[in-house]
mmCIF file of C-alpha atoms in Angstrom:
data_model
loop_
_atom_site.group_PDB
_atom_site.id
_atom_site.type_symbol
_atom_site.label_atom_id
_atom_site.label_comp_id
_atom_site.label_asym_id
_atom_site.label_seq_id
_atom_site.Cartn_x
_atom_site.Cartn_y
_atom_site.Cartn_z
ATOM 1 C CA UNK A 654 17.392 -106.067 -5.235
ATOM 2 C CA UNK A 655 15.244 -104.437 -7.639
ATOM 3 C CA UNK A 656 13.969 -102.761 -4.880
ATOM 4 C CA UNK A 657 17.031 -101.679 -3.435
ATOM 5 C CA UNK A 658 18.577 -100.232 -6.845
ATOM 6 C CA UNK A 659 15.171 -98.363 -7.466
ATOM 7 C CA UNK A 660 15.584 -96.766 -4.136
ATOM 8 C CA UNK A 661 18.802 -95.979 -4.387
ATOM 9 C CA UNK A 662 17.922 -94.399 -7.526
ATOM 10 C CA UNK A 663 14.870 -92.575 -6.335
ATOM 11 C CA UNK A 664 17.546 -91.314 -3.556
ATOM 12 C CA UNK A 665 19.989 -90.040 -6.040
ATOM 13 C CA UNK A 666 17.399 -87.828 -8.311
ATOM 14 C CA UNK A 667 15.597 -86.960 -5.210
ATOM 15 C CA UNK A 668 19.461 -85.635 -3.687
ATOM 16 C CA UNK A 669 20.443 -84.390 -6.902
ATOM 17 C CA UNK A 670 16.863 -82.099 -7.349
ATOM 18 C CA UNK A 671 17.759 -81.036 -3.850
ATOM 19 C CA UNK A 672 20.989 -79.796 -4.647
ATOM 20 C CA UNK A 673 19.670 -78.354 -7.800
ATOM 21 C CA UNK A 674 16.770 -76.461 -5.342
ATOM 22 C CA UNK A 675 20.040 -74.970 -3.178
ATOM 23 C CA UNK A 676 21.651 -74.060 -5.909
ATOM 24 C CA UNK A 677 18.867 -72.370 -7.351
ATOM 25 C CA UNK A 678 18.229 -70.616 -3.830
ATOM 26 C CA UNK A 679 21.317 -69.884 -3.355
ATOM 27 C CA UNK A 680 21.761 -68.453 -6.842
ATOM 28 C CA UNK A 681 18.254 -66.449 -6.269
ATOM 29 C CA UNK A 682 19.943 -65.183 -3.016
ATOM 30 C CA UNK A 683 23.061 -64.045 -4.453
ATOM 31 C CA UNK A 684 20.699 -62.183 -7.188
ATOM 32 C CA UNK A 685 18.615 -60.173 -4.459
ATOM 33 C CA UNK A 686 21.250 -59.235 -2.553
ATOM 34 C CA UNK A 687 22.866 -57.779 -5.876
ATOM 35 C CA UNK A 688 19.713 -56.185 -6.175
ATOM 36 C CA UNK A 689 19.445 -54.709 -3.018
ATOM 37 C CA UNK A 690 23.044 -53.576 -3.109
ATOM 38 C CA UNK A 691 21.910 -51.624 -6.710
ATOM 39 C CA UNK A 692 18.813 -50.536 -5.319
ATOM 40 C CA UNK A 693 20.482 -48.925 -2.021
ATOM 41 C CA UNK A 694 23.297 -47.694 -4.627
ATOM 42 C CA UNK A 695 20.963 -45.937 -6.180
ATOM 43 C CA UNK A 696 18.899 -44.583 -2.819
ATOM 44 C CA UNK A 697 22.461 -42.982 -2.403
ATOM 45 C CA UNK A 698 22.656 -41.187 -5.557
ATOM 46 C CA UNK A 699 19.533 -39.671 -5.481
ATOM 47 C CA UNK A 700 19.785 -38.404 -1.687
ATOM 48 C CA UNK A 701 23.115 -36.978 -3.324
ATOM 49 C CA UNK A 702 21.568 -35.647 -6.217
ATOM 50 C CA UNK A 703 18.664 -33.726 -3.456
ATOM 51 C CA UNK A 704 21.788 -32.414 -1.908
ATOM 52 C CA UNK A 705 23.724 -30.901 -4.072
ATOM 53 C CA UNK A 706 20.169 -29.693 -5.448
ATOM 54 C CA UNK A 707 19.438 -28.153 -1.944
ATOM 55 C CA UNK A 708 22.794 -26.710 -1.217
ATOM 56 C CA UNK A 709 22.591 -24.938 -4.670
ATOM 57 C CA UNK A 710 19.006 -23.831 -4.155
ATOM 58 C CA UNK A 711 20.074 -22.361 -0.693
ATOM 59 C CA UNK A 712 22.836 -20.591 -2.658
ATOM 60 C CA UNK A 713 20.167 -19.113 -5.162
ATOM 61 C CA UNK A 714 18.019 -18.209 -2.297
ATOM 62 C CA UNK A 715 20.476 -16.410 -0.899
ATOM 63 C CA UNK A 716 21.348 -14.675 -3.973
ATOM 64 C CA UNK A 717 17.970 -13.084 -4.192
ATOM 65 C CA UNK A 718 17.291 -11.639 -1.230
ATOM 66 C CA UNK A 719 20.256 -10.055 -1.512
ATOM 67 C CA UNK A 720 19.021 -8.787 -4.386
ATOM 68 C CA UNK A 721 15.912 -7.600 -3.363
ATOM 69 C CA UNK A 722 17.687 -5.780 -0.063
ATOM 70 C CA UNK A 723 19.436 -4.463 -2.618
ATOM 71 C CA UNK A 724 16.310 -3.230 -5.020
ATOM 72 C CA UNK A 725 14.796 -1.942 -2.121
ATOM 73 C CA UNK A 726 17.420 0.323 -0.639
ATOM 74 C CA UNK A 727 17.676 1.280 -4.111
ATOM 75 C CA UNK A 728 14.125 2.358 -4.229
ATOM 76 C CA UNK A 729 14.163 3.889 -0.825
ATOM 77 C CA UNK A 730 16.987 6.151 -2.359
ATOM 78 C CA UNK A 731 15.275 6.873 -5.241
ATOM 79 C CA UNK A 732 11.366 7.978 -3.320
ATOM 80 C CA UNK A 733 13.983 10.042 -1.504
ATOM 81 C CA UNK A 734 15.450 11.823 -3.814
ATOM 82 C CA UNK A 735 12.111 12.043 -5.811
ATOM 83 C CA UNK A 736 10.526 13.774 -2.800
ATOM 84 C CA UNK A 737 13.056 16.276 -2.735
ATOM 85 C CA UNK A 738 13.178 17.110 -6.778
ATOM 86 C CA UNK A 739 8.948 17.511 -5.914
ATOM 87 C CA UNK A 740 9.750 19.944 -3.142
ATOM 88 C CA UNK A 741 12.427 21.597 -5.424
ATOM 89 C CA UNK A 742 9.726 21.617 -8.376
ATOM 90 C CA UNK A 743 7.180 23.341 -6.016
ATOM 91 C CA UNK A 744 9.662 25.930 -5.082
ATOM 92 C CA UNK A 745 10.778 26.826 -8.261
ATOM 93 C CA UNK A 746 6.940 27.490 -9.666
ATOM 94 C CA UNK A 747 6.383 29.479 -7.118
ATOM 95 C CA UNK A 748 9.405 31.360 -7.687
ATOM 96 C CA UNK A 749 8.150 31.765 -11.294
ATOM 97 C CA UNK A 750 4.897 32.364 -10.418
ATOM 98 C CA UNK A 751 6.499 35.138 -8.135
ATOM 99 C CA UNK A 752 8.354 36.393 -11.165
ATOM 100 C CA UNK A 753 5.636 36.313 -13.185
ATOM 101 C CA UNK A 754 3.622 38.723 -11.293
ATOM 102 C CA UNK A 755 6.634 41.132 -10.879
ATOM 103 C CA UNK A 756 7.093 40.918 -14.954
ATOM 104 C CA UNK A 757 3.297 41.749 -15.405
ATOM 105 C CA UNK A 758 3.140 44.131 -12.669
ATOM 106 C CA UNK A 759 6.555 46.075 -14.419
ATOM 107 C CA UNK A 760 4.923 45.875 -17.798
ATOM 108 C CA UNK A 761 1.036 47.363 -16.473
ATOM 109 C CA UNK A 762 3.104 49.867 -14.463
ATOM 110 C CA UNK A 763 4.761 51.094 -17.759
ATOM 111 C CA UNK A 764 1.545 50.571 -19.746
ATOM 112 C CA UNK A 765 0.175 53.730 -17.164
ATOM 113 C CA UNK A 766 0.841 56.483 -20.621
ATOM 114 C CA UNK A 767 -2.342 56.728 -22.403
ATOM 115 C CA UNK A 768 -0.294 57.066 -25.022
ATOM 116 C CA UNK A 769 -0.749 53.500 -26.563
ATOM 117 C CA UNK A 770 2.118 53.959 -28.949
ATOM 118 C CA UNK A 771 4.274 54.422 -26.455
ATOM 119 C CA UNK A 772 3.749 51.250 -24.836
ATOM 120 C CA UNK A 773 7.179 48.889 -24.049
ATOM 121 C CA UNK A 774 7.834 46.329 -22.092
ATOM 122 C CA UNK A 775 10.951 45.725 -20.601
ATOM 123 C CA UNK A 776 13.374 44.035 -22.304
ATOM 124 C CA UNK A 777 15.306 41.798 -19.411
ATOM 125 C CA UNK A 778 17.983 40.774 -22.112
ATOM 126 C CA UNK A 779 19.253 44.103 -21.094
ATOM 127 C CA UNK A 780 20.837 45.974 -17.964
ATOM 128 C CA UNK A 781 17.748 46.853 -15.530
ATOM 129 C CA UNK A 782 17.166 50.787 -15.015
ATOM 130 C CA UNK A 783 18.674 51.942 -12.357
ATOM 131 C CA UNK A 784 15.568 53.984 -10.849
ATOM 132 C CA UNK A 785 13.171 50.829 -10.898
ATOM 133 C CA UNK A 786 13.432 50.030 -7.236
ATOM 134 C CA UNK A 787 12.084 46.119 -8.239
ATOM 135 C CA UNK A 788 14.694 45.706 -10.868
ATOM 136 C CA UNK A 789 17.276 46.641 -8.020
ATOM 137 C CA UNK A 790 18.582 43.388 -6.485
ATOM 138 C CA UNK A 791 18.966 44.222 -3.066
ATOM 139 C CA UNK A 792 15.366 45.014 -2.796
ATOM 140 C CA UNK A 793 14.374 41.611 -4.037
ATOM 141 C CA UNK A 794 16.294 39.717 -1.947
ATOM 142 C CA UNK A 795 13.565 37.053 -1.506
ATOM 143 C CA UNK A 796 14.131 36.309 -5.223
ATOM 144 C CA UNK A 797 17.968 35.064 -4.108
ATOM 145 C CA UNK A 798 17.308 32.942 -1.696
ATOM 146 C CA UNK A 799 18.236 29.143 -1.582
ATOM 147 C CA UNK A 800 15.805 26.149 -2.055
ATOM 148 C CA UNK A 801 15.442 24.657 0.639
ATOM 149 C CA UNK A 802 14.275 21.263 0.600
ATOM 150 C CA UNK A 803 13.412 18.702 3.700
ATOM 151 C CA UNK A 804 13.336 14.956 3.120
ATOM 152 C CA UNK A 805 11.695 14.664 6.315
ATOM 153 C CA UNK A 806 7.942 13.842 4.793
ATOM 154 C CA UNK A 807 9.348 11.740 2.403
ATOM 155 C CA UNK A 808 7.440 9.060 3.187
ATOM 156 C CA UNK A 809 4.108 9.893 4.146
ATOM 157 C CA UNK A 810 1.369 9.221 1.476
#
């Protein structure tokens, strides 16, 4: 019977390391499927994370290109406008220019006297004489008229 009880023993340790090898199993299967649950968890916050990151990316994107529509209609206005103040410039200096000449021609014409001591120029802080036909503003009509400026070559470099 010896036999028989060390069998029986043998049987016991041998069904009890079995159920200790489920139990571990089962325990290491609970444990990866915990895992796998926190891992995927985790998967899920990230792709979240990427999407609010897009979304708000998107949004910033968005943002500045409106911007630079923006900064470049802003420019375009600006060239414009700077074309036209040129054009206005180049008027004007030759309106000076014009006036100029007319000042210089006035003061040789009254420089004529050999009489250097009776030299003047005119003074145009005062009223203009009368008998100077180019002091008389309807004969200079040129000098009135309006600048005209064109913002048609505005862009041509």
């Amino acid at each position: 019977m010896a036999t028989s009880s060390g069998s029986s023993a043998t049987q016991i340790n041998s069904g009890s390391e079995e159920a200790l090898m489920d139990e571990r199993k089962r325990k290491r299967m609970i444990s990866n499927r915990e895992s796998a649950r926190r891992s995927r968890m985790r998967k899920q916050k990230h792709l979240d994370d990427l999407m609010t990151q897009l979304t708000q990316l998107q949004k910033q994107n968005h943002e500045i290109i409106t911007n630079i529509n923006f900064t470049t209609q802003h420019l375009l206005n600006v060239e414009s406008e700077n074309s036209v103040l040129r054009a206005q410039l180049n008027e004007l200096t030759h309106r000076l220019q014009s006036l100029n000449e007319i000042i210089s021609f006035l003061n040789d014409d009254h420089g004529d006297d050999d009489d250097d001591d009776d030299k003047t120029s005119i003074d145009f802080t005062q009223p203009a004489v009368a008998d100077t036909a180019f002091l008389n503003p309807f004969h200079l009509a040129f000098l009135n008229q309006p600048i005209m400026a064109s913002a048609d070559n505005t862009f041509q470099y």
